[in-house]
Amino acid sequence: VTTYCTRFPRPLNLTSNLISAHLLRKEMTIKLDETEKQPAAAPDICLTNVYRAHSDDLVETADERRLFSVGGTTGIGAGVASDEDGDGVPIIDLAQPAEVVEEELWKAANDVGFFNVNHGIPQEVIDGMFEQSITFFDQTVSEKKEQCPFDRALNSGYEFKEQIRPSSGRPDQKESYHISPRAGAMDDRWPTKPTTLRGFAETAMIPEAHQLSMRILSSLERRGCTHLEPGTLEQAITLWGEHSRSCLRILRYPPMTVEENEEMQVPGNVHWRAAPHTDFSCLSLLFQREGEGGLECRANPRSAVGSGDKAKWLPVNPVKGGISVNIGDMLSHWSDGELFANLHRVRMPRDASECAKSRYSIGYFTQADDSHVIVTKNGDPITAGDYIKMRLKANFK
């Protein structure tokens, strides 16, 4: 294992066929084969220009692509999730005193990297959004595409198995509908079935998820982004403005036959419901339904749980009354790596029972407005818009 500390991108001149990309983080650990060569001297270039010019050079894309080996059957992208040692995803009660919540959030973000929160969003809002989702997805693919055409630049509309993660090179086995609370982004992209989905998303789900995200971000900002004025993150994230970029995403992982599932797990043809990846966002909220597992995360490699031989994948099971939360790439970049965006995935079904049913989830991804300039301690400024566009380009065909 080789650790490189960089301030600016520097090319990896590797003969290994696993990765050829730029490192943009100040610290990054990569497992390479014995044919690696040392990186060349770092060019004195502007980070913003690198993001604009070379989407494949994003460090996050490089992180995901280096997981790809022998069809995804080896390396840290593989492996079966286990919580035999009890080092699982913590549950944090947000009703505790603020200083206790802040301490527990910080510890969770720096140990496992994923955590569940008891949150305060009315359960009827969550259940209602799932009802809207099930009704929407219970249409043909052509009907959904006609009602809600996907626009990659706006990150809005409906897609069916169009997301190809750099870690796998194959389509995720899922469909999703992206609702972007941005002026004009949803024009001619709201579904006609159900007619109530728009109002429910606009007046209930998005406001509740946004408010919870701001509360968690404010707590993490105090310790993870000490170079920022208090409230910077909250002020950078708006809803329904010209430059707003957050996204509510409803997802369905369709059922499949046992034979289809087996065929998509053969070496050289390995698929995932969602291949190993990190999120683009500052913060991600994931709403799951009990009895519909499959989400897994890899413990933070900087922690005792995730370091060395202890590094492993952990199940992120649905928790009654809880929401799963993880740090995204944007916040990790903003904090100069103090806050860790860890890898996660959704595995394929394990048995005939799981194959026979759909898996539904809802994600709310909090992202800074396009026009906001992300300022860090150790890197050059970059607009949030440039950052997100490059990530979208690298993930959707």
mmCIF file of C-alpha atoms in Angstrom:
data_model
loop_
_atom_site.group_PDB
_atom_site.id
_atom_site.type_symbol
_atom_site.label_atom_id
_atom_site.label_comp_id
_atom_site.label_asym_id
_atom_site.label_seq_id
_atom_site.Cartn_x
_atom_site.Cartn_y
_atom_site.Cartn_z
ATOM 1 C CA VAL A 1 0.000 0.000 0.000
ATOM 2 C CA THR A 2 1.420 3.347 -1.061
ATOM 3 C CA THR A 3 0.262 6.711 0.306
ATOM 4 C CA TYR A 4 0.747 9.862 -1.769
ATOM 5 C CA CYS A 5 0.214 13.328 -0.288
ATOM 6 C CA THR A 6 -0.691 15.909 -2.912
ATOM 7 C CA ARG A 7 -2.056 19.385 -3.088
ATOM 8 C CA PHE A 8 -2.420 19.513 -6.837
ATOM 9 C CA PRO A 9 -3.244 16.776 -9.342
ATOM 10 C CA ARG A 10 -0.314 14.685 -10.423
ATOM 11 C CA PRO A 11 -0.570 11.934 -13.025
ATOM 12 C CA LEU A 12 0.011 8.315 -12.080
ATOM 13 C CA ASN A 13 2.230 6.852 -14.769
ATOM 14 C CA LEU A 14 1.207 3.270 -14.175
ATOM 15 C CA THR A 15 1.659 0.145 -16.222
ATOM 16 C CA SER A 16 -1.084 -1.420 -14.135
ATOM 17 C CA ASN A 17 -4.327 -1.689 -16.068
ATOM 18 C CA LEU A 18 -6.385 -1.025 -12.946
ATOM 19 C CA ILE A 19 -6.081 2.749 -12.839
ATOM 20 C CA SER A 20 -4.735 5.696 -14.774
ATOM 21 C CA ALA A 21 -5.996 8.915 -13.283
ATOM 22 C CA HIS A 22 -5.064 12.040 -11.352
ATOM 23 C CA LEU A 23 -5.068 12.242 -7.581
ATOM 24 C CA LEU A 24 -6.817 15.323 -6.330
ATOM 25 C CA ARG A 25 -7.043 14.591 -2.602
ATOM 26 C CA LYS A 26 -4.334 15.652 -0.245
ATOM 27 C CA GLU A 27 -4.084 12.070 1.003
ATOM 28 C CA MET A 28 -5.124 8.868 -0.700
ATOM 29 C CA THR A 29 -4.237 5.219 -0.171
ATOM 30 C CA ILE A 30 -4.220 2.943 -3.204
ATOM 31 C CA LYS A 31 -3.390 -0.720 -3.576
ATOM 32 C CA LEU A 32 -1.416 -1.253 -6.770
ATOM 33 C CA ASP A 33 0.352 -4.162 -8.408
ATOM 34 C CA GLU A 34 4.110 -4.630 -8.342
ATOM 35 C CA THR A 35 4.578 -2.840 -11.681
ATOM 36 C CA GLU A 36 3.675 0.598 -10.346
ATOM 37 C CA LYS A 37 5.910 3.569 -10.987
ATOM 38 C CA GLN A 38 6.289 6.649 -8.840
ATOM 39 C CA PRO A 39 4.157 9.644 -9.827
ATOM 40 C CA ALA A 40 5.699 12.486 -11.775
ATOM 41 C CA ALA A 41 6.154 15.917 -10.255
ATOM 42 C CA ALA A 42 2.911 17.731 -9.654
ATOM 43 C CA PRO A 43 2.172 20.390 -12.288
ATOM 44 C CA ASP A 44 1.235 23.824 -10.989
ATOM 45 C CA ILE A 45 -2.286 23.922 -12.388
ATOM 46 C CA CYS A 46 -5.636 25.220 -11.260
ATOM 47 C CA LEU A 47 -7.894 22.619 -9.684
ATOM 48 C CA THR A 48 -10.980 24.219 -11.222
ATOM 49 C CA ASN A 49 -9.582 23.837 -14.732
ATOM 50 C CA VAL A 50 -8.829 20.184 -14.116
ATOM 51 C CA TYR A 51 -12.427 19.556 -13.142
ATOM 52 C CA ARG A 52 -13.729 21.398 -16.171
ATOM 53 C CA ALA A 53 -11.448 19.776 -18.688
ATOM 54 C CA HIS A 54 -11.088 16.173 -17.565
ATOM 55 C CA SER A 55 -14.091 14.431 -16.056
ATOM 56 C CA ASP A 56 -12.228 11.131 -15.948
ATOM 57 C CA ASP A 57 -9.516 12.748 -13.809
ATOM 58 C CA LEU A 58 -11.796 13.348 -10.829
ATOM 59 C CA VAL A 59 -10.329 11.651 -7.808
ATOM 60 C CA GLU A 60 -13.749 10.268 -6.928
ATOM 61 C CA THR A 61 -14.018 8.682 -10.371
ATOM 62 C CA ALA A 62 -10.520 7.279 -9.920
ATOM 63 C CA ASP A 63 -11.495 5.883 -6.519
ATOM 64 C CA GLU A 64 -14.436 4.039 -8.041
ATOM 65 C CA ARG A 65 -12.616 2.882 -11.154
ATOM 66 C CA ARG A 66 -9.814 1.312 -9.154
ATOM 67 C CA LEU A 67 -12.363 -1.060 -7.601
ATOM 68 C CA PHE A 68 -12.934 -2.593 -11.012
ATOM 69 C CA SER A 69 -10.898 -5.800 -11.351
ATOM 70 C CA VAL A 70 -11.804 -9.044 -13.082
ATOM 71 C CA GLY A 71 -15.379 -7.937 -13.553
ATOM 72 C CA GLY A 72 -15.632 -6.662 -9.999
ATOM 73 C CA THR A 73 -15.066 -10.078 -8.411
ATOM 74 C CA THR A 74 -11.826 -9.173 -6.631
ATOM 75 C CA GLY A 75 -10.361 -6.181 -4.812
ATOM 76 C CA ILE A 76 -12.053 -3.985 -2.225
ATOM 77 C CA GLY A 77 -15.141 -3.654 -4.414
ATOM 78 C CA ALA A 78 -15.912 -7.301 -3.760
ATOM 79 C CA GLY A 79 -16.358 -9.224 -0.539
ATOM 80 C CA VAL A 80 -19.407 -10.233 1.470
ATOM 81 C CA ALA A 81 -20.734 -7.804 4.059
ATOM 82 C CA SER A 82 -20.643 -8.996 7.655
ATOM 83 C CA ASP A 83 -21.256 -7.566 11.119
ATOM 84 C CA GLU A 84 -20.062 -10.537 13.146
ATOM 85 C CA ASP A 85 -17.820 -8.320 15.302
ATOM 86 C CA GLY A 86 -20.611 -5.912 16.161
ATOM 87 C CA ASP A 87 -18.880 -2.935 14.516
ATOM 88 C CA GLY A 88 -22.059 -2.031 12.691
ATOM 89 C CA VAL A 89 -23.702 1.194 11.635
ATOM 90 C CA PRO A 90 -24.476 3.310 14.743
ATOM 91 C CA ILE A 91 -27.891 4.773 15.547
ATOM 92 C CA ILE A 92 -27.951 8.403 16.730
ATOM 93 C CA ASP A 93 -30.938 9.944 18.480
ATOM 94 C CA LEU A 94 -31.198 13.574 17.385
ATOM 95 C CA ALA A 95 -33.438 14.332 20.361
ATOM 96 C CA GLN A 96 -30.394 14.301 22.650
ATOM 97 C CA PRO A 97 -28.687 17.555 23.740
ATOM 98 C CA ALA A 98 -26.937 19.321 20.845
ATOM 99 C CA GLU A 99 -23.421 18.761 22.189
ATOM 100 C CA VAL A 100 -24.078 15.010 22.552
ATOM 101 C CA VAL A 101 -25.488 14.785 19.034
ATOM 102 C CA GLU A 102 -22.496 16.679 17.625
ATOM 103 C CA GLU A 103 -20.044 14.325 19.330
ATOM 104 C CA GLU A 104 -21.872 11.192 18.174
ATOM 105 C CA LEU A 105 -22.204 12.459 14.603
ATOM 106 C CA TRP A 106 -18.486 13.266 14.484
ATOM 107 C CA LYS A 107 -17.524 9.845 15.830
ATOM 108 C CA ALA A 108 -19.839 8.026 13.410
ATOM 109 C CA ALA A 109 -18.614 10.051 10.444
ATOM 110 C CA ASN A 110 -15.009 9.203 11.297
ATOM 111 C CA ASP A 111 -15.454 5.535 12.239
ATOM 112 C CA VAL A 112 -17.885 3.653 10.040
ATOM 113 C CA GLY A 113 -18.730 6.652 7.846
ATOM 114 C CA PHE A 114 -22.412 5.710 7.738
ATOM 115 C CA PHE A 115 -24.951 6.231 10.512
ATOM 116 C CA ASN A 116 -28.673 5.985 11.181
ATOM 117 C CA VAL A 117 -30.598 8.797 12.835
ATOM 118 C CA ASN A 118 -33.867 8.916 14.726
ATOM 119 C CA HIS A 119 -34.985 12.060 13.039
ATOM 120 C CA GLY A 120 -38.384 13.599 13.650
ATOM 121 C CA ILE A 121 -39.759 13.487 10.094
ATOM 122 C CA PRO A 122 -43.389 12.311 10.407
ATOM 123 C CA GLN A 123 -43.669 8.653 9.426
ATOM 124 C CA GLU A 124 -46.765 9.438 7.369
ATOM 125 C CA VAL A 125 -44.655 11.671 5.131
ATOM 126 C CA ILE A 126 -42.145 8.872 4.487
ATOM 127 C CA ASP A 127 -44.850 6.232 4.003
ATOM 128 C CA GLY A 128 -46.753 8.565 1.703
ATOM 129 C CA MET A 129 -43.698 9.147 -0.483
ATOM 130 C CA PHE A 130 -43.173 5.401 -0.791
ATOM 131 C CA GLU A 131 -46.820 5.026 -1.850
ATOM 132 C CA GLN A 132 -46.309 7.660 -4.536
ATOM 133 C CA SER A 133 -43.154 5.868 -5.656
ATOM 134 C CA ILE A 134 -44.793 2.446 -5.948
ATOM 135 C CA THR A 135 -47.661 3.858 -7.996
ATOM 136 C CA PHE A 136 -45.254 5.654 -10.332
ATOM 137 C CA PHE A 137 -43.021 2.659 -10.943
ATOM 138 C CA ASP A 138 -46.030 0.408 -11.540
ATOM 139 C CA GLN A 139 -46.126 1.597 -15.155
ATOM 140 C CA THR A 140 -44.271 0.460 -18.235
ATOM 141 C CA VAL A 141 -40.789 1.825 -18.890
ATOM 142 C CA SER A 142 -42.011 3.574 -22.039
ATOM 143 C CA GLU A 143 -44.837 5.285 -20.132
ATOM 144 C CA LYS A 144 -42.434 6.583 -17.500
ATOM 145 C CA LYS A 145 -39.913 7.792 -20.068
ATOM 146 C CA GLU A 146 -42.613 9.585 -22.048
ATOM 147 C CA GLN A 147 -43.935 11.405 -18.977
ATOM 148 C CA CYS A 148 -40.578 12.224 -17.397
ATOM 149 C CA PRO A 149 -37.707 12.339 -19.938
ATOM 150 C CA PHE A 150 -34.304 12.295 -18.270
ATOM 151 C CA ASP A 151 -32.018 15.327 -18.520
ATOM 152 C CA ARG A 152 -28.508 14.567 -17.301
ATOM 153 C CA ALA A 153 -27.445 18.213 -17.106
ATOM 154 C CA LEU A 154 -30.400 19.081 -14.878
ATOM 155 C CA ASN A 155 -30.286 15.731 -13.050
ATOM 156 C CA SER A 156 -34.044 15.413 -13.423
ATOM 157 C CA GLY A 157 -36.488 12.938 -14.900
ATOM 158 C CA TYR A 158 -36.711 9.162 -15.216
ATOM 159 C CA GLU A 159 -33.933 6.715 -16.096
ATOM 160 C CA PHE A 160 -33.962 2.948 -16.522
ATOM 161 C CA LYS A 161 -30.654 1.142 -15.956
ATOM 162 C CA GLU A 162 -28.720 4.093 -17.414
ATOM 163 C CA GLN A 163 -26.286 4.597 -14.547
ATOM 164 C CA ILE A 164 -22.950 2.905 -15.177
ATOM 165 C CA ARG A 165 -20.584 3.226 -12.248
ATOM 166 C CA PRO A 166 -16.852 3.539 -12.940
ATOM 167 C CA SER A 167 -16.325 0.700 -10.444
ATOM 168 C CA SER A 168 -18.218 -1.868 -12.518
ATOM 169 C CA GLY A 169 -18.510 -0.673 -16.106
ATOM 170 C CA ARG A 170 -21.991 -2.222 -16.222
ATOM 171 C CA PRO A 171 -25.482 -0.754 -15.718
ATOM 172 C CA ASP A 172 -26.873 -0.693 -12.200
ATOM 173 C CA GLN A 173 -29.907 -2.959 -11.997
ATOM 174 C CA LYS A 174 -32.334 -0.250 -11.006
ATOM 175 C CA GLU A 175 -34.608 2.521 -12.234
ATOM 176 C CA SER A 176 -35.015 5.931 -10.667
ATOM 177 C CA TYR A 177 -36.911 9.186 -10.911
ATOM 178 C CA HIS A 178 -34.930 12.352 -10.129
ATOM 179 C CA ILE A 179 -36.786 15.355 -8.716
ATOM 180 C CA SER A 180 -34.578 18.450 -8.768
ATOM 181 C CA PRO A 181 -35.921 21.404 -6.708
ATOM 182 C CA ARG A 182 -34.520 23.945 -9.146
ATOM 183 C CA ALA A 183 -36.324 26.621 -11.162
ATOM 184 C CA GLY A 184 -37.382 25.092 -14.500
ATOM 185 C CA ALA A 185 -35.665 21.739 -13.936
ATOM 186 C CA MET A 186 -38.928 19.822 -13.629
ATOM 187 C CA ASP A 187 -40.809 21.501 -16.481
ATOM 188 C CA ASP A 188 -42.525 18.744 -18.518
ATOM 189 C CA ARG A 189 -40.988 16.095 -16.262
ATOM 190 C CA TRP A 190 -43.685 15.621 -13.629
ATOM 191 C CA PRO A 191 -45.607 12.342 -14.007
ATOM 192 C CA THR A 192 -49.290 12.207 -14.851
ATOM 193 C CA LYS A 193 -49.538 9.057 -12.728
ATOM 194 C CA PRO A 194 -49.864 9.539 -9.856
ATOM 195 C CA THR A 195 -51.081 13.101 -10.180
ATOM 196 C CA THR A 196 -50.426 13.613 -6.463
ATOM 197 C CA LEU A 197 -46.680 12.872 -6.622
ATOM 198 C CA ARG A 198 -45.685 16.437 -7.489
ATOM 199 C CA GLY A 199 -47.582 18.085 -4.652
ATOM 200 C CA PHE A 200 -46.430 15.511 -2.133
ATOM 201 C CA ALA A 201 -42.779 15.908 -3.110
ATOM 202 C CA GLU A 202 -42.884 19.721 -3.214
ATOM 203 C CA THR A 203 -44.833 20.390 -0.022
ATOM 204 C CA ALA A 204 -43.954 17.446 2.235
ATOM 205 C CA MET A 205 -40.974 15.236 1.415
ATOM 206 C CA ILE A 206 -38.469 17.776 0.097
ATOM 207 C CA PRO A 207 -39.027 20.407 2.844
ATOM 208 C CA GLU A 208 -38.781 17.786 5.606
ATOM 209 C CA ALA A 209 -35.655 16.144 4.156
ATOM 210 C CA HIS A 210 -34.018 19.505 3.521
ATOM 211 C CA GLN A 211 -34.616 20.702 7.076
ATOM 212 C CA LEU A 212 -33.127 17.525 8.551
ATOM 213 C CA SER A 213 -30.115 17.726 6.226
ATOM 214 C CA MET A 214 -29.412 21.315 7.288
ATOM 215 C CA ARG A 215 -29.492 20.319 10.943
ATOM 216 C CA ILE A 216 -26.965 17.503 10.437
ATOM 217 C CA LEU A 217 -24.729 19.594 8.162
ATOM 218 C CA SER A 218 -24.593 22.455 10.645
ATOM 219 C CA SER A 219 -23.435 20.084 13.351
ATOM 220 C CA LEU A 220 -20.751 18.508 11.160
ATOM 221 C CA GLU A 221 -19.590 21.911 9.882
ATOM 222 C CA ARG A 222 -18.513 23.086 13.335
ATOM 223 C CA ARG A 223 -15.816 20.417 13.591
ATOM 224 C CA GLY A 224 -15.196 19.348 10.016
ATOM 225 C CA CYS A 225 -15.007 22.736 8.252
ATOM 226 C CA THR A 226 -13.321 25.009 10.774
ATOM 227 C CA HIS A 227 -12.104 27.346 8.018
ATOM 228 C CA LEU A 228 -15.701 28.311 7.169
ATOM 229 C CA GLU A 229 -17.861 30.938 8.767
ATOM 230 C CA PRO A 230 -20.664 29.264 10.778
ATOM 231 C CA GLY A 231 -23.712 28.746 8.584
ATOM 232 C CA THR A 232 -21.770 28.678 5.297
ATOM 233 C CA LEU A 233 -23.045 25.238 4.282
ATOM 234 C CA GLU A 234 -26.671 26.062 5.011
ATOM 235 C CA GLN A 235 -26.464 29.345 3.087
ATOM 236 C CA ALA A 236 -24.913 27.546 0.099
ATOM 237 C CA ILE A 237 -27.888 25.198 -0.315
ATOM 238 C CA THR A 238 -31.257 26.554 -1.475
ATOM 239 C CA LEU A 239 -34.457 25.078 -2.889
ATOM 240 C CA TRP A 240 -36.194 26.022 -6.159
ATOM 241 C CA GLY A 241 -33.719 28.752 -7.033
ATOM 242 C CA GLU A 242 -32.059 29.316 -10.395
ATOM 243 C CA HIS A 243 -28.880 27.552 -9.244
ATOM 244 C CA SER A 244 -30.293 25.007 -6.765
ATOM 245 C CA ARG A 245 -28.767 21.538 -7.140
ATOM 246 C CA SER A 246 -30.117 19.219 -4.416
ATOM 247 C CA CYS A 247 -32.125 16.202 -5.551
ATOM 248 C CA LEU A 248 -34.874 13.905 -4.292
ATOM 249 C CA ARG A 249 -34.555 10.521 -5.962
ATOM 250 C CA ILE A 250 -37.034 7.655 -5.742
ATOM 251 C CA LEU A 251 -35.616 4.279 -6.700
ATOM 252 C CA ARG A 252 -36.841 0.800 -7.552
ATOM 253 C CA TYR A 253 -34.697 -2.286 -7.937
ATOM 254 C CA PRO A 254 -36.885 -4.547 -10.099
ATOM 255 C CA PRO A 255 -37.444 -8.253 -9.447
ATOM 256 C CA MET A 256 -35.632 -10.808 -11.591
ATOM 257 C CA THR A 257 -35.593 -14.515 -12.143
ATOM 258 C CA VAL A 258 -33.136 -16.710 -10.269
ATOM 259 C CA GLU A 259 -31.521 -17.545 -13.617
ATOM 260 C CA GLU A 260 -31.046 -13.865 -14.497
ATOM 261 C CA ASN A 261 -29.531 -13.207 -11.081
ATOM 262 C CA GLU A 262 -27.077 -16.089 -11.437
ATOM 263 C CA GLU A 263 -26.075 -14.999 -14.933
ATOM 264 C CA MET A 264 -25.285 -11.480 -13.681
ATOM 265 C CA GLN A 265 -22.938 -12.783 -10.995
ATOM 266 C CA VAL A 266 -20.720 -14.906 -13.208
ATOM 267 C CA PRO A 267 -17.044 -13.780 -13.209
ATOM 268 C CA GLY A 268 -16.551 -11.421 -16.131
ATOM 269 C CA ASN A 269 -20.221 -10.396 -16.066
ATOM 270 C CA VAL A 270 -20.715 -9.192 -12.499
ATOM 271 C CA HIS A 271 -23.555 -6.715 -11.980
ATOM 272 C CA TRP A 272 -24.839 -4.892 -8.919
ATOM 273 C CA ARG A 273 -28.140 -3.341 -8.051
ATOM 274 C CA ALA A 274 -25.892 -0.339 -7.335
ATOM 275 C CA ALA A 275 -22.161 -0.870 -7.846
ATOM 276 C CA PRO A 276 -19.657 0.383 -5.217
ATOM 277 C CA HIS A 277 -19.486 4.168 -5.240
ATOM 278 C CA THR A 278 -19.374 7.356 -3.221
ATOM 279 C CA ASP A 279 -22.116 9.983 -3.539
ATOM 280 C CA PHE A 280 -21.688 13.345 -5.302
ATOM 281 C CA SER A 281 -23.460 15.224 -2.531
ATOM 282 C CA CYS A 282 -22.598 17.045 0.659
ATOM 283 C CA LEU A 283 -24.924 14.782 2.604
ATOM 284 C CA SER A 284 -27.183 11.882 1.610
ATOM 285 C CA LEU A 285 -30.313 10.709 3.409
ATOM 286 C CA LEU A 286 -31.536 7.242 2.494
ATOM 287 C CA PHE A 287 -35.015 6.070 3.413
ATOM 288 C CA GLN A 288 -35.433 2.280 3.366
ATOM 289 C CA ARG A 289 -38.307 -0.097 4.010
ATOM 290 C CA GLU A 290 -38.091 -2.863 6.574
ATOM 291 C CA GLY A 291 -37.622 -6.254 4.979
ATOM 292 C CA GLU A 292 -35.882 -4.776 1.921
ATOM 293 C CA GLY A 293 -32.179 -4.957 2.740
ATOM 294 C CA GLY A 294 -29.164 -4.940 0.460
ATOM 295 C CA LEU A 295 -27.424 -1.635 1.180
ATOM 296 C CA GLU A 296 -23.832 -2.137 2.356
ATOM 297 C CA CYS A 297 -20.983 0.232 3.223
ATOM 298 C CA ARG A 298 -17.238 -0.135 3.603
ATOM 299 C CA ALA A 299 -15.915 1.114 6.916
ATOM 300 C CA ASN A 300 -13.765 4.223 6.870
ATOM 301 C CA PRO A 301 -10.207 2.934 6.197
ATOM 302 C CA ARG A 302 -8.833 5.657 8.481
ATOM 303 C CA SER A 303 -10.612 4.165 11.487
ATOM 304 C CA ALA A 304 -9.788 1.151 13.633
ATOM 305 C CA VAL A 305 -12.812 -0.615 12.176
ATOM 306 C CA GLY A 306 -11.717 -0.050 8.609
ATOM 307 C CA SER A 307 -7.934 -0.158 8.772
ATOM 308 C CA GLY A 308 -5.609 -2.905 7.623
ATOM 309 C CA ASP A 309 -6.941 -6.434 7.751
ATOM 310 C CA LYS A 310 -10.065 -5.223 9.542
ATOM 311 C CA ALA A 311 -11.336 -3.331 6.515
ATOM 312 C CA LYS A 312 -14.666 -4.828 5.583
ATOM 313 C CA TRP A 313 -18.127 -4.246 4.199
ATOM 314 C CA LEU A 314 -20.967 -3.767 6.674
ATOM 315 C CA PRO A 315 -24.714 -4.157 6.142
ATOM 316 C CA VAL A 316 -26.740 -0.943 6.449
ATOM 317 C CA ASN A 317 -30.045 -2.531 7.359
ATOM 318 C CA PRO A 318 -33.329 -0.624 7.505
ATOM 319 C CA VAL A 319 -34.061 0.641 11.024
ATOM 320 C CA LYS A 320 -37.609 1.201 12.231
ATOM 321 C CA GLY A 321 -38.074 4.951 12.641
ATOM 322 C CA GLY A 322 -34.564 5.670 11.340
ATOM 323 C CA ILE A 323 -32.891 7.139 8.258
ATOM 324 C CA SER A 324 -29.481 6.120 6.937
ATOM 325 C CA VAL A 325 -27.041 9.019 6.444
ATOM 326 C CA ASN A 326 -23.662 9.267 4.748
ATOM 327 C CA ILE A 327 -21.129 11.942 3.852
ATOM 328 C CA GLY A 328 -20.765 12.773 0.161
ATOM 329 C CA ASP A 329 -17.767 13.723 -1.977
ATOM 330 C CA MET A 330 -18.638 17.426 -2.041
ATOM 331 C CA LEU A 331 -18.531 17.759 1.746
ATOM 332 C CA SER A 332 -15.402 15.614 1.935
ATOM 333 C CA HIS A 333 -13.714 17.960 -0.540
ATOM 334 C CA TRP A 334 -15.001 21.042 1.290
ATOM 335 C CA SER A 335 -13.571 19.775 4.584
ATOM 336 C CA ASP A 336 -10.181 18.933 3.054
ATOM 337 C CA GLY A 337 -10.811 15.281 3.802
ATOM 338 C CA GLU A 338 -11.645 15.792 7.477
ATOM 339 C CA LEU A 339 -15.059 14.284 6.756
ATOM 340 C CA PHE A 340 -14.916 11.000 4.900
ATOM 341 C CA ALA A 341 -17.139 9.963 1.962
ATOM 342 C CA ASN A 342 -17.126 6.196 2.182
ATOM 343 C CA LEU A 343 -17.964 3.556 -0.369
ATOM 344 C CA HIS A 344 -21.338 1.878 -0.423
ATOM 345 C CA ARG A 345 -23.288 -0.418 -2.730
ATOM 346 C CA VAL A 346 -26.523 -2.367 -3.104
ATOM 347 C CA ARG A 347 -25.887 -6.074 -3.536
ATOM 348 C CA MET A 348 -27.788 -8.432 -5.815
ATOM 349 C CA PRO A 349 -30.513 -10.699 -4.364
ATOM 350 C CA ARG A 350 -29.285 -13.585 -2.244
ATOM 351 C CA ASP A 351 -32.096 -16.060 -2.830
ATOM 352 C CA ALA A 352 -35.291 -16.756 -4.750
ATOM 353 C CA SER A 353 -37.370 -14.798 -2.236
ATOM 354 C CA GLU A 354 -35.333 -11.619 -2.756
ATOM 355 C CA CYS A 355 -35.294 -12.138 -6.533
ATOM 356 C CA ALA A 356 -39.080 -12.267 -6.631
ATOM 357 C CA LYS A 357 -39.744 -8.825 -5.154
ATOM 358 C CA SER A 358 -38.841 -5.216 -5.847
ATOM 359 C CA ARG A 359 -36.676 -3.192 -3.502
ATOM 360 C CA TYR A 360 -37.715 0.457 -3.033
ATOM 361 C CA SER A 361 -35.734 3.296 -1.502
ATOM 362 C CA ILE A 362 -35.765 7.090 -1.442
ATOM 363 C CA GLY A 363 -32.645 9.247 -1.450
ATOM 364 C CA TYR A 364 -32.321 12.939 -0.690
ATOM 365 C CA PHE A 365 -28.998 14.378 -1.827
ATOM 366 C CA THR A 366 -28.027 17.772 -0.433
ATOM 367 C CA GLN A 367 -25.748 19.703 -2.782
ATOM 368 C CA ALA A 368 -24.503 23.275 -2.885
ATOM 369 C CA ASP A 369 -25.996 25.617 -5.482
ATOM 370 C CA ASP A 370 -24.236 25.632 -8.867
ATOM 371 C CA SER A 371 -23.025 29.209 -8.453
ATOM 372 C CA HIS A 372 -21.539 28.694 -4.994
ATOM 373 C CA VAL A 373 -17.751 28.595 -4.861
ATOM 374 C CA ILE A 374 -16.357 25.817 -2.685
ATOM 375 C CA VAL A 375 -13.371 27.188 -0.774
ATOM 376 C CA THR A 376 -11.013 24.825 1.021
ATOM 377 C CA LYS A 377 -7.880 25.314 3.089
ATOM 378 C CA ASN A 378 -5.534 23.412 0.793
ATOM 379 C CA GLY A 379 -6.941 23.640 -2.718
ATOM 380 C CA ASP A 380 -8.050 26.157 -5.312
ATOM 381 C CA PRO A 381 -11.718 27.210 -5.447
ATOM 382 C CA ILE A 382 -14.200 25.345 -7.631
ATOM 383 C CA THR A 383 -17.868 26.039 -8.272
ATOM 384 C CA ALA A 384 -20.311 23.399 -7.098
ATOM 385 C CA GLY A 385 -21.812 23.375 -10.592
ATOM 386 C CA ASP A 386 -18.530 22.392 -12.240
ATOM 387 C CA TYR A 387 -18.025 19.685 -9.663
ATOM 388 C CA ILE A 388 -21.445 18.061 -10.087
ATOM 389 C CA LYS A 389 -21.444 18.229 -13.900
ATOM 390 C CA MET A 390 -18.238 16.243 -14.065
ATOM 391 C CA ARG A 391 -19.569 13.608 -11.700
ATOM 392 C CA LEU A 392 -22.788 13.237 -13.690
ATOM 393 C CA LYS A 393 -20.852 12.939 -16.939
ATOM 394 C CA ALA A 394 -18.800 10.084 -15.529
ATOM 395 C CA ASN A 395 -21.850 8.113 -14.308
ATOM 396 C CA PHE A 396 -24.636 8.295 -16.883
ATOM 397 C CA LYS A 397 -24.514 6.951 -20.412
#
